Amino acid sequence: METTHTVLQWGLPHIQTIHLYASLPSTNTSAKDQIFRGCVHGTVVWALEQTAGRGRRGRPWFSDSTSLTFSVIWRLPDYAKAGLLPLALGLGLVRELQVYSPQVKLKWPNDLWAGERKLGGILCESTKHQGEIWVVAGVGLNINRPMQAPDIPAVSLAECCGVPLTRFEVLTLALAGANAALARLLADDVEWSEEFERFGNFLHRSVYLLAQGKAWRAIPRQVLPDGRLLVEAEDGSLRAVLAEEVSLRPVGHYQSGEYREGDKNRGDKTN
């Protein structure tokens, strides 16, 4: 159940109003409800506490006063743009958050990492309403304390930069990055391969790709214009994989058992 909330006017082209709640089960669920009740493009749902969020494949994600959890509502022209949105948004966030640490990078397709540890993640969900395509883009970030899970090494922005941070200052930067990311995506102004060379994590190093209970070694080489990841297998062959097909895991983490394929109780993300 939604609690009483405050509405803030923001004024960017793709970030117009913020609905701030003390607590919500899920910012993504609340945002989707707002679409069907009628809302404007660029509406943001921000919860100071999230009690029943979810990530990729339905994995749970909870947040408290040490983290930032929000969802942005956007109207998009087609499903192709919607499919690329997690990548574009991730790059936009990294561009802004690197002011805290150059270690902040995007792990394909939807996680933010700093070095070898997870900083946050993105979950985008699309729906159709009155003939228009709407996307809810949920973001979760560790601000002053990492939200630890047994299988995922975590880090906070405060650890990265060495000073405590307020959620509002991080939100301001994150929303600026989100606004710029959507503008670039709509203008077809994203050079995916070049952007991931600069802002991506785990390129050109051996990783595990996990799918359907199996794992194999490969080296990510490039992000293609359609968002697929081009990987080089151990035999030297190249293959383009979809985010829906595989999960990417650093070799050291997988070998030490920090990731377990098929475990559905771990949080990839956010909302």
PDB file of C-alpha atoms in Angstrom:
ATOM      1  CA  MET A   1       0.000   0.000   0.000  1.00  0.00           C
ATOM      2  CA  GLU A   2       1.329   3.438  -0.919  1.00  0.00           C
ATOM      3  CA  THR A   3       1.854   5.950   1.872  1.00  0.00           C
ATOM      4  CA  THR A   4       1.331   9.708   1.769  1.00  0.00           C
ATOM      5  CA  HIS A   5       3.920  11.235  -0.490  1.00  0.00           C
ATOM      6  CA  THR A   6       5.491  14.511  -1.585  1.00  0.00           C
ATOM      7  CA  VAL A   7       5.619  15.726  -5.193  1.00  0.00           C
ATOM      8  CA  LEU A   8       8.695  17.642  -6.375  1.00  0.00           C
ATOM      9  CA  GLN A   9       8.892  19.495  -9.689  1.00  0.00           C
ATOM     10  CA  TRP A  10      12.171  18.770 -11.483  1.00  0.00           C
ATOM     11  CA  GLY A  11      11.930  20.371 -14.909  1.00  0.00           C
ATOM     12  CA  LEU A  12      14.244  18.373 -17.187  1.00  0.00           C
ATOM     13  CA  PRO A  13      12.823  17.266 -20.563  1.00  0.00           C
ATOM     14  CA  HIS A  14      12.740  13.601 -19.532  1.00  0.00           C
ATOM     15  CA  ILE A  15      12.618  14.070 -15.724  1.00  0.00           C
ATOM     16  CA  GLN A  16       9.631  16.239 -14.869  1.00  0.00           C
ATOM     17  CA  THR A  17       8.182  15.335 -11.473  1.00  0.00           C
ATOM     18  CA  ILE A  18       9.320  13.239  -8.504  1.00  0.00           C
ATOM     19  CA  HIS A  19       6.864  11.407  -6.257  1.00  0.00           C
ATOM     20  CA  LEU A  20       8.696  10.801  -2.967  1.00  0.00           C
ATOM     21  CA  TYR A  21       7.414   8.089  -0.598  1.00  0.00           C
ATOM     22  CA  ALA A  22       8.662   7.120   2.844  1.00  0.00           C
ATOM     23  CA  SER A  23       8.160   3.433   2.028  1.00  0.00           C
ATOM     24  CA  LEU A  24       6.901   1.307  -0.853  1.00  0.00           C
ATOM     25  CA  PRO A  25       6.874  -2.411  -1.533  1.00  0.00           C
ATOM     26  CA  SER A  26       8.287  -1.747  -5.027  1.00  0.00           C
ATOM     27  CA  THR A  27       8.955   1.486  -6.901  1.00  0.00           C
ATOM     28  CA  ASN A  28       8.558  -0.307 -10.234  1.00  0.00           C
ATOM     29  CA  THR A  29       5.137  -1.656  -9.258  1.00  0.00           C
ATOM     30  CA  SER A  30       4.030   1.770  -8.040  1.00  0.00           C
ATOM     31  CA  ALA A  31       5.306   3.367 -11.256  1.00  0.00           C
ATOM     32  CA  LYS A  32       3.392   0.901 -13.426  1.00  0.00           C
ATOM     33  CA  ASP A  33       0.242   1.653 -11.449  1.00  0.00           C
ATOM     34  CA  GLN A  34       0.755   5.358 -12.151  1.00  0.00           C
ATOM     35  CA  ILE A  35       0.910   4.683 -15.892  1.00  0.00           C
ATOM     36  CA  PHE A  36      -2.567   3.173 -15.849  1.00  0.00           C
ATOM     37  CA  ARG A  37      -3.906   5.928 -13.586  1.00  0.00           C
ATOM     38  CA  GLY A  38      -2.509   8.536 -15.968  1.00  0.00           C
ATOM     39  CA  CYS A  39       0.884  10.207 -15.580  1.00  0.00           C
ATOM     40  CA  VAL A  40       3.275  12.289 -17.632  1.00  0.00           C
ATOM     41  CA  HIS A  41       6.431  11.160 -19.409  1.00  0.00           C
ATOM     42  CA  GLY A  42       9.332  11.737 -17.037  1.00  0.00           C
ATOM     43  CA  THR A  43       7.556  10.916 -13.777  1.00  0.00           C
ATOM     44  CA  VAL A  44       9.877   9.539 -11.071  1.00  0.00           C
ATOM     45  CA  VAL A  45       8.839   7.327  -8.147  1.00  0.00           C
ATOM     46  CA  TRP A  46      11.373   7.493  -5.291  1.00  0.00           C
ATOM     47  CA  ALA A  47      11.043   5.462  -2.091  1.00  0.00           C
ATOM     48  CA  LEU A  48      13.228   6.006   0.965  1.00  0.00           C
ATOM     49  CA  GLU A  49      12.582   2.373   1.865  1.00  0.00           C
ATOM     50  CA  GLN A  50      11.640  -0.525  -0.413  1.00  0.00           C
ATOM     51  CA  THR A  51      10.344  -3.720   1.177  1.00  0.00           C
ATOM     52  CA  ALA A  52       9.496  -6.030  -1.733  1.00  0.00           C
ATOM     53  CA  GLY A  53      11.540  -4.987  -4.757  1.00  0.00           C
ATOM     54  CA  ARG A  54      12.660  -7.393  -7.426  1.00  0.00           C
ATOM     55  CA  GLY A  55      15.443  -7.834  -9.941  1.00  0.00           C
ATOM     56  CA  ARG A  56      16.035  -9.858 -13.065  1.00  0.00           C
ATOM     57  CA  ARG A  57      14.255 -13.221 -13.094  1.00  0.00           C
ATOM     58  CA  GLY A  58      12.194 -12.139 -10.089  1.00  0.00           C
ATOM     59  CA  ARG A  59      15.033 -12.098  -7.572  1.00  0.00           C
ATOM     60  CA  PRO A  60      14.273  -9.988  -4.470  1.00  0.00           C
ATOM     61  CA  TRP A  61      15.899  -6.647  -3.709  1.00  0.00           C
ATOM     62  CA  PHE A  62      15.375  -4.650  -0.505  1.00  0.00           C
ATOM     63  CA  SER A  63      16.607  -1.156   0.289  1.00  0.00           C
ATOM     64  CA  ASP A  64      16.883   1.035   3.368  1.00  0.00           C
ATOM     65  CA  SER A  65      18.239   4.419   4.432  1.00  0.00           C
ATOM     66  CA  THR A  66      21.735   3.586   3.168  1.00  0.00           C
ATOM     67  CA  SER A  67      20.645   3.047  -0.439  1.00  0.00           C
ATOM     68  CA  LEU A  68      18.832   4.847  -3.258  1.00  0.00           C
ATOM     69  CA  THR A  69      15.859   3.279  -5.034  1.00  0.00           C
ATOM     70  CA  PHE A  70      13.807   5.014  -7.719  1.00  0.00           C
ATOM     71  CA  SER A  71      11.940   4.321 -10.959  1.00  0.00           C
ATOM     72  CA  VAL A  72      11.465   6.586 -13.984  1.00  0.00           C
ATOM     73  CA  ILE A  73       8.419   6.402 -16.268  1.00  0.00           C
ATOM     74  CA  TRP A  74       9.059   7.056 -19.954  1.00  0.00           C
ATOM     75  CA  ARG A  75       6.984   6.853 -23.128  1.00  0.00           C
ATOM     76  CA  LEU A  76       9.006   5.403 -26.020  1.00  0.00           C
ATOM     77  CA  PRO A  77       8.384   5.297 -29.786  1.00  0.00           C
ATOM     78  CA  ASP A  78       9.028   1.563 -30.283  1.00  0.00           C
ATOM     79  CA  TYR A  79      10.056  -1.663 -28.589  1.00  0.00           C
ATOM     80  CA  ALA A  80      13.523  -1.553 -30.169  1.00  0.00           C
ATOM     81  CA  LYS A  81      14.324   1.549 -28.119  1.00  0.00           C
ATOM     82  CA  ALA A  82      12.810  -0.092 -25.046  1.00  0.00           C
ATOM     83  CA  GLY A  83      15.127  -3.074 -25.486  1.00  0.00           C
ATOM     84  CA  LEU A  84      18.196  -0.834 -25.576  1.00  0.00           C
ATOM     85  CA  LEU A  85      17.124   1.318 -22.646  1.00  0.00           C
ATOM     86  CA  PRO A  86      18.883  -0.670 -19.854  1.00  0.00           C
ATOM     87  CA  LEU A  87      22.208  -0.299 -21.669  1.00  0.00           C
ATOM     88  CA  ALA A  88      21.699   3.383 -22.469  1.00  0.00           C
ATOM     89  CA  LEU A  89      20.557   4.170 -18.933  1.00  0.00           C
ATOM     90  CA  GLY A  90      23.455   2.253 -17.420  1.00  0.00           C
ATOM     91  CA  LEU A  91      25.948   4.200 -19.490  1.00  0.00           C
ATOM     92  CA  GLY A  92      24.260   7.473 -18.561  1.00  0.00           C
ATOM     93  CA  LEU A  93      24.452   6.657 -14.861  1.00  0.00           C
ATOM     94  CA  VAL A  94      28.106   5.638 -15.086  1.00  0.00           C
ATOM     95  CA  ARG A  95      28.998   8.884 -16.855  1.00  0.00           C
ATOM     96  CA  GLU A  96      27.655  10.875 -13.902  1.00  0.00           C
ATOM     97  CA  LEU A  97      28.641   8.595 -11.028  1.00  0.00           C
ATOM     98  CA  GLN A  98      32.269   8.436 -12.095  1.00  0.00           C
ATOM     99  CA  VAL A  99      32.601  11.810 -10.378  1.00  0.00           C
ATOM    100  CA  TYR A 100      32.778   9.706  -7.196  1.00  0.00           C
ATOM    101  CA  SER A 101      35.169   7.107  -8.589  1.00  0.00           C
ATOM    102  CA  PRO A 102      36.547   6.196 -12.021  1.00  0.00           C
ATOM    103  CA  GLN A 103      36.082   2.563 -10.962  1.00  0.00           C
ATOM    104  CA  VAL A 104      32.312   2.828 -11.508  1.00  0.00           C
ATOM    105  CA  LYS A 105      31.513   0.850 -14.664  1.00  0.00           C
ATOM    106  CA  LEU A 106      28.588  -0.874 -16.379  1.00  0.00           C
ATOM    107  CA  LYS A 107      28.580  -4.661 -16.372  1.00  0.00           C
ATOM    108  CA  TRP A 108      26.566  -5.800 -19.377  1.00  0.00           C
ATOM    109  CA  PRO A 109      23.647  -5.678 -19.472  1.00  0.00           C
ATOM    110  CA  ASN A 110      22.233  -3.954 -16.383  1.00  0.00           C
ATOM    111  CA  ASP A 111      24.558  -3.852 -13.353  1.00  0.00           C
ATOM    112  CA  LEU A 112      26.795  -1.099 -12.033  1.00  0.00           C
ATOM    113  CA  TRP A 113      30.058  -2.292 -10.531  1.00  0.00           C
ATOM    114  CA  ALA A 114      33.069  -0.622  -8.957  1.00  0.00           C
ATOM    115  CA  GLY A 115      36.126  -2.745  -9.466  1.00  0.00           C
ATOM    116  CA  GLU A 116      35.202  -6.327  -8.600  1.00  0.00           C
ATOM    117  CA  ARG A 117      32.111  -5.496  -6.525  1.00  0.00           C
ATOM    118  CA  LYS A 118      28.510  -4.672  -7.310  1.00  0.00           C
ATOM    119  CA  LEU A 119      27.304  -1.116  -6.743  1.00  0.00           C
ATOM    120  CA  GLY A 120      23.756  -1.327  -8.063  1.00  0.00           C
ATOM    121  CA  GLY A 121      21.534  -2.369 -10.917  1.00  0.00           C
ATOM    122  CA  ILE A 122      18.763  -1.546 -13.347  1.00  0.00           C
ATOM    123  CA  LEU A 123      15.457  -3.222 -14.128  1.00  0.00           C
ATOM    124  CA  CYS A 124      13.385  -2.001 -17.084  1.00  0.00           C
ATOM    125  CA  GLU A 125       9.823  -3.215 -17.613  1.00  0.00           C
ATOM    126  CA  SER A 126       7.659  -2.241 -20.577  1.00  0.00           C
ATOM    127  CA  THR A 127       3.894  -2.121 -20.976  1.00  0.00           C
ATOM    128  CA  LYS A 128       1.353  -0.775 -23.434  1.00  0.00           C
ATOM    129  CA  HIS A 129      -1.357   1.696 -22.445  1.00  0.00           C
ATOM    130  CA  GLN A 130      -3.838   3.376 -24.771  1.00  0.00           C
ATOM    131  CA  GLY A 131      -1.802   2.320 -27.787  1.00  0.00           C
ATOM    132  CA  GLU A 132       1.471   3.767 -26.477  1.00  0.00           C
ATOM    133  CA  ILE A 133       4.632   2.020 -25.269  1.00  0.00           C
ATOM    134  CA  TRP A 134       5.648   2.887 -21.727  1.00  0.00           C
ATOM    135  CA  VAL A 135       8.755   1.759 -19.864  1.00  0.00           C
ATOM    136  CA  VAL A 136       9.445   1.810 -16.154  1.00  0.00           C
ATOM    137  CA  ALA A 137      13.197   2.049 -15.545  1.00  0.00           C
ATOM    138  CA  GLY A 138      14.072   1.078 -11.979  1.00  0.00           C
ATOM    139  CA  VAL A 139      17.448   1.904 -10.424  1.00  0.00           C
ATOM    140  CA  GLY A 140      18.945   0.718  -7.142  1.00  0.00           C
ATOM    141  CA  LEU A 141      22.286   1.996  -5.802  1.00  0.00           C
ATOM    142  CA  ASN A 142      24.288   1.334  -2.634  1.00  0.00           C
ATOM    143  CA  ILE A 143      25.066   4.773  -1.209  1.00  0.00           C
ATOM    144  CA  ASN A 144      26.586   4.560   2.280  1.00  0.00           C
ATOM    145  CA  ARG A 145      26.598   0.826   2.985  1.00  0.00           C
ATOM    146  CA  PRO A 146      26.569  -2.110   0.575  1.00  0.00           C
ATOM    147  CA  MET A 147      23.489  -4.336   0.660  1.00  0.00           C
ATOM    148  CA  GLN A 148      25.323  -7.615   1.160  1.00  0.00           C
ATOM    149  CA  ALA A 149      24.244 -10.957  -0.279  1.00  0.00           C
ATOM    150  CA  PRO A 150      26.089 -14.245   0.308  1.00  0.00           C
ATOM    151  CA  ASP A 151      26.939 -14.720  -3.356  1.00  0.00           C
ATOM    152  CA  ILE A 152      27.550 -11.153  -4.584  1.00  0.00           C
ATOM    153  CA  PRO A 153      30.460  -9.000  -3.388  1.00  0.00           C
ATOM    154  CA  ALA A 154      29.028  -5.519  -2.877  1.00  0.00           C
ATOM    155  CA  VAL A 155      30.333  -1.978  -2.508  1.00  0.00           C
ATOM    156  CA  SER A 156      28.866   1.443  -1.774  1.00  0.00           C
ATOM    157  CA  LEU A 157      29.548   4.807  -3.391  1.00  0.00           C
ATOM    158  CA  ALA A 158      30.791   6.100  -0.046  1.00  0.00           C
ATOM    159  CA  GLU A 159      33.426   3.357   0.017  1.00  0.00           C
ATOM    160  CA  CYS A 160      34.469   4.318  -3.502  1.00  0.00           C
ATOM    161  CA  CYS A 161      35.019   7.990  -2.741  1.00  0.00           C
ATOM    162  CA  GLY A 162      35.903   7.798   0.961  1.00  0.00           C
ATOM    163  CA  VAL A 163      33.230  10.181   2.297  1.00  0.00           C
ATOM    164  CA  PRO A 164      29.575   9.750   3.324  1.00  0.00           C
ATOM    165  CA  LEU A 165      27.007  10.888   0.769  1.00  0.00           C
ATOM    166  CA  THR A 166      23.397  12.021   0.888  1.00  0.00           C
ATOM    167  CA  ARG A 167      20.820  10.223  -1.189  1.00  0.00           C
ATOM    168  CA  PHE A 168      19.546  13.495  -2.618  1.00  0.00           C
ATOM    169  CA  GLU A 169      22.918  14.502  -4.062  1.00  0.00           C
ATOM    170  CA  VAL A 170      23.327  11.079  -5.674  1.00  0.00           C
ATOM    171  CA  LEU A 171      19.741  11.203  -6.963  1.00  0.00           C
ATOM    172  CA  THR A 172      20.427  14.582  -8.570  1.00  0.00           C
ATOM    173  CA  LEU A 173      23.389  13.191 -10.490  1.00  0.00           C
ATOM    174  CA  ALA A 174      21.582   9.966 -11.358  1.00  0.00           C
ATOM    175  CA  LEU A 175      18.570  11.814 -12.773  1.00  0.00           C
ATOM    176  CA  ALA A 176      20.835  14.052 -14.845  1.00  0.00           C
ATOM    177  CA  GLY A 177      22.448  10.915 -16.249  1.00  0.00           C
ATOM    178  CA  ALA A 178      19.070   9.313 -16.908  1.00  0.00           C
ATOM    179  CA  ASN A 179      17.765  12.398 -18.699  1.00  0.00           C
ATOM    180  CA  ALA A 180      20.846  12.590 -20.924  1.00  0.00           C
ATOM    181  CA  ALA A 181      20.762   8.844 -21.580  1.00  0.00           C
ATOM    182  CA  LEU A 182      17.209   8.888 -22.912  1.00  0.00           C
ATOM    183  CA  ALA A 183      17.886  11.973 -25.015  1.00  0.00           C
ATOM    184  CA  ARG A 184      20.851  10.257 -26.659  1.00  0.00           C
ATOM    185  CA  LEU A 185      18.925   7.022 -27.181  1.00  0.00           C
ATOM    186  CA  LEU A 186      16.004   8.810 -28.853  1.00  0.00           C
ATOM    187  CA  ALA A 187      18.440  10.714 -31.087  1.00  0.00           C
ATOM    188  CA  ASP A 188      20.293   7.493 -32.044  1.00  0.00           C
ATOM    189  CA  ASP A 189      23.412   9.125 -30.646  1.00  0.00           C
ATOM    190  CA  VAL A 190      25.008   6.168 -28.843  1.00  0.00           C
ATOM    191  CA  GLU A 191      28.097   4.432 -30.222  1.00  0.00           C
ATOM    192  CA  TRP A 192      27.645   1.233 -28.259  1.00  0.00           C
ATOM    193  CA  SER A 193      31.038  -0.343 -28.911  1.00  0.00           C
ATOM    194  CA  GLU A 194      32.947   2.855 -28.197  1.00  0.00           C
ATOM    195  CA  GLU A 195      30.885   3.633 -25.092  1.00  0.00           C
ATOM    196  CA  PHE A 196      31.450   0.202 -23.580  1.00  0.00           C
ATOM    197  CA  GLU A 197      35.173   0.391 -24.261  1.00  0.00           C
ATOM    198  CA  ARG A 198      35.193   3.494 -22.081  1.00  0.00           C
ATOM    199  CA  PHE A 199      32.507   2.788 -19.492  1.00  0.00           C
ATOM    200  CA  GLY A 200      32.033  -0.996 -19.571  1.00  0.00           C
ATOM    201  CA  ASN A 201      33.362  -3.584 -17.145  1.00  0.00           C
ATOM    202  CA  PHE A 202      34.857  -7.028 -17.880  1.00  0.00           C
ATOM    203  CA  LEU A 203      35.570  -6.403 -21.576  1.00  0.00           C
ATOM    204  CA  HIS A 204      38.558  -8.283 -23.019  1.00  0.00           C
ATOM    205  CA  ARG A 205      38.958 -10.537 -19.977  1.00  0.00           C
ATOM    206  CA  SER A 206      37.830 -14.082 -19.354  1.00  0.00           C
ATOM    207  CA  VAL A 207      34.405 -14.502 -17.724  1.00  0.00           C
ATOM    208  CA  TYR A 208      31.808 -17.194 -17.246  1.00  0.00           C
ATOM    209  CA  LEU A 209      28.547 -17.058 -19.171  1.00  0.00           C
ATOM    210  CA  LEU A 210      25.722 -18.865 -17.391  1.00  0.00           C
ATOM    211  CA  ALA A 211      22.593 -20.195 -19.080  1.00  0.00           C
ATOM    212  CA  GLN A 212      20.145 -23.002 -18.343  1.00  0.00           C
ATOM    213  CA  GLY A 213      22.265 -24.401 -15.535  1.00  0.00           C
ATOM    214  CA  LYS A 214      25.462 -24.520 -17.592  1.00  0.00           C
ATOM    215  CA  ALA A 215      28.561 -22.337 -17.565  1.00  0.00           C
ATOM    216  CA  TRP A 216      31.222 -21.745 -20.200  1.00  0.00           C
ATOM    217  CA  ARG A 217      34.282 -19.530 -20.479  1.00  0.00           C
ATOM    218  CA  ALA A 218      34.382 -16.681 -22.960  1.00  0.00           C
ATOM    219  CA  ILE A 219      35.881 -13.235 -23.461  1.00  0.00           C
ATOM    220  CA  PRO A 220      33.471 -10.317 -24.068  1.00  0.00           C
ATOM    221  CA  ARG A 221      34.788  -8.338 -27.009  1.00  0.00           C
ATOM    222  CA  GLN A 222      32.176  -5.801 -28.040  1.00  0.00           C
ATOM    223  CA  VAL A 223      28.611  -4.577 -27.547  1.00  0.00           C
ATOM    224  CA  LEU A 224      26.800  -4.569 -30.888  1.00  0.00           C
ATOM    225  CA  PRO A 225      24.374  -1.858 -32.097  1.00  0.00           C
ATOM    226  CA  ASP A 226      21.389  -4.061 -31.220  1.00  0.00           C
ATOM    227  CA  GLY A 227      22.610  -4.494 -27.629  1.00  0.00           C
ATOM    228  CA  ARG A 228      23.907  -8.049 -27.965  1.00  0.00           C
ATOM    229  CA  LEU A 229      27.280  -8.931 -26.463  1.00  0.00           C
ATOM    230  CA  LEU A 230      29.863 -10.315 -28.872  1.00  0.00           C
ATOM    231  CA  VAL A 231      31.951 -12.934 -27.070  1.00  0.00           C
ATOM    232  CA  GLU A 232      34.952 -15.009 -28.083  1.00  0.00           C
ATOM    233  CA  ALA A 233      34.720 -18.667 -27.073  1.00  0.00           C
ATOM    234  CA  GLU A 234      37.724 -20.705 -25.942  1.00  0.00           C
ATOM    235  CA  ASP A 235      38.061 -22.159 -29.452  1.00  0.00           C
ATOM    236  CA  GLY A 236      38.346 -18.651 -30.910  1.00  0.00           C
ATOM    237  CA  SER A 237      34.870 -18.574 -32.438  1.00  0.00           C
ATOM    238  CA  LEU A 238      32.683 -15.490 -32.039  1.00  0.00           C
ATOM    239  CA  ARG A 239      29.080 -15.512 -30.873  1.00  0.00           C
ATOM    240  CA  ALA A 240      26.580 -12.743 -30.161  1.00  0.00           C
ATOM    241  CA  VAL A 241      24.461 -13.372 -27.055  1.00  0.00           C
ATOM    242  CA  LEU A 242      21.297 -11.726 -25.773  1.00  0.00           C
ATOM    243  CA  ALA A 243      20.823 -10.472 -22.232  1.00  0.00           C
ATOM    244  CA  GLU A 244      17.764 -12.734 -21.963  1.00  0.00           C
ATOM    245  CA  GLU A 245      19.920 -15.772 -22.755  1.00  0.00           C
ATOM    246  CA  VAL A 246      22.878 -15.475 -20.401  1.00  0.00           C
ATOM    247  CA  SER A 247      24.276 -13.985 -17.216  1.00  0.00           C
ATOM    248  CA  LEU A 248      27.890 -12.822 -17.012  1.00  0.00           C
ATOM    249  CA  ARG A 249      30.019 -13.721 -13.989  1.00  0.00           C
ATOM    250  CA  PRO A 250      33.654 -12.835 -13.203  1.00  0.00           C
ATOM    251  CA  VAL A 251      35.816 -15.958 -13.245  1.00  0.00           C
ATOM    252  CA  GLY A 252      37.162 -15.662  -9.703  1.00  0.00           C
ATOM    253  CA  HIS A 253      33.733 -15.161  -8.183  1.00  0.00           C
ATOM    254  CA  TYR A 254      32.197 -18.104  -9.969  1.00  0.00           C
ATOM    255  CA  GLN A 255      35.045 -20.481  -9.127  1.00  0.00           C
ATOM    256  CA  SER A 256      34.888 -19.595  -5.442  1.00  0.00           C
ATOM    257  CA  GLY A 257      31.184 -20.363  -5.328  1.00  0.00           C
ATOM    258  CA  GLU A 258      30.038 -16.786  -4.811  1.00  0.00           C
ATOM    259  CA  TYR A 259      27.586 -17.271  -7.676  1.00  0.00           C
ATOM    260  CA  ARG A 260      25.349 -20.281  -7.994  1.00  0.00           C
ATOM    261  CA  GLU A 261      23.404 -20.713 -11.201  1.00  0.00           C
ATOM    262  CA  GLY A 262      19.771 -21.492 -10.540  1.00  0.00           C
ATOM    263  CA  ASP A 263      19.656 -19.749  -7.158  1.00  0.00           C
ATOM    264  CA  LYS A 264      16.575 -17.571  -7.462  1.00  0.00           C
ATOM    265  CA  ASN A 265      16.865 -15.858  -4.093  1.00  0.00           C
ATOM    266  CA  ARG A 266      19.650 -13.453  -4.969  1.00  0.00           C
ATOM    267  CA  GLY A 267      19.224  -9.829  -6.028  1.00  0.00           C
ATOM    268  CA  ASP A 268      20.501  -8.768  -9.445  1.00  0.00           C
ATOM    269  CA  LYS A 269      18.907  -5.455  -9.077  1.00  0.00           C
ATOM    270  CA  THR A 270      16.406  -3.219  -7.729  1.00  0.00           C
ATOM    271  CA  ASN A 271      12.802  -2.427  -8.005  1.00  0.00           C
TER     272      ASN A 271
END
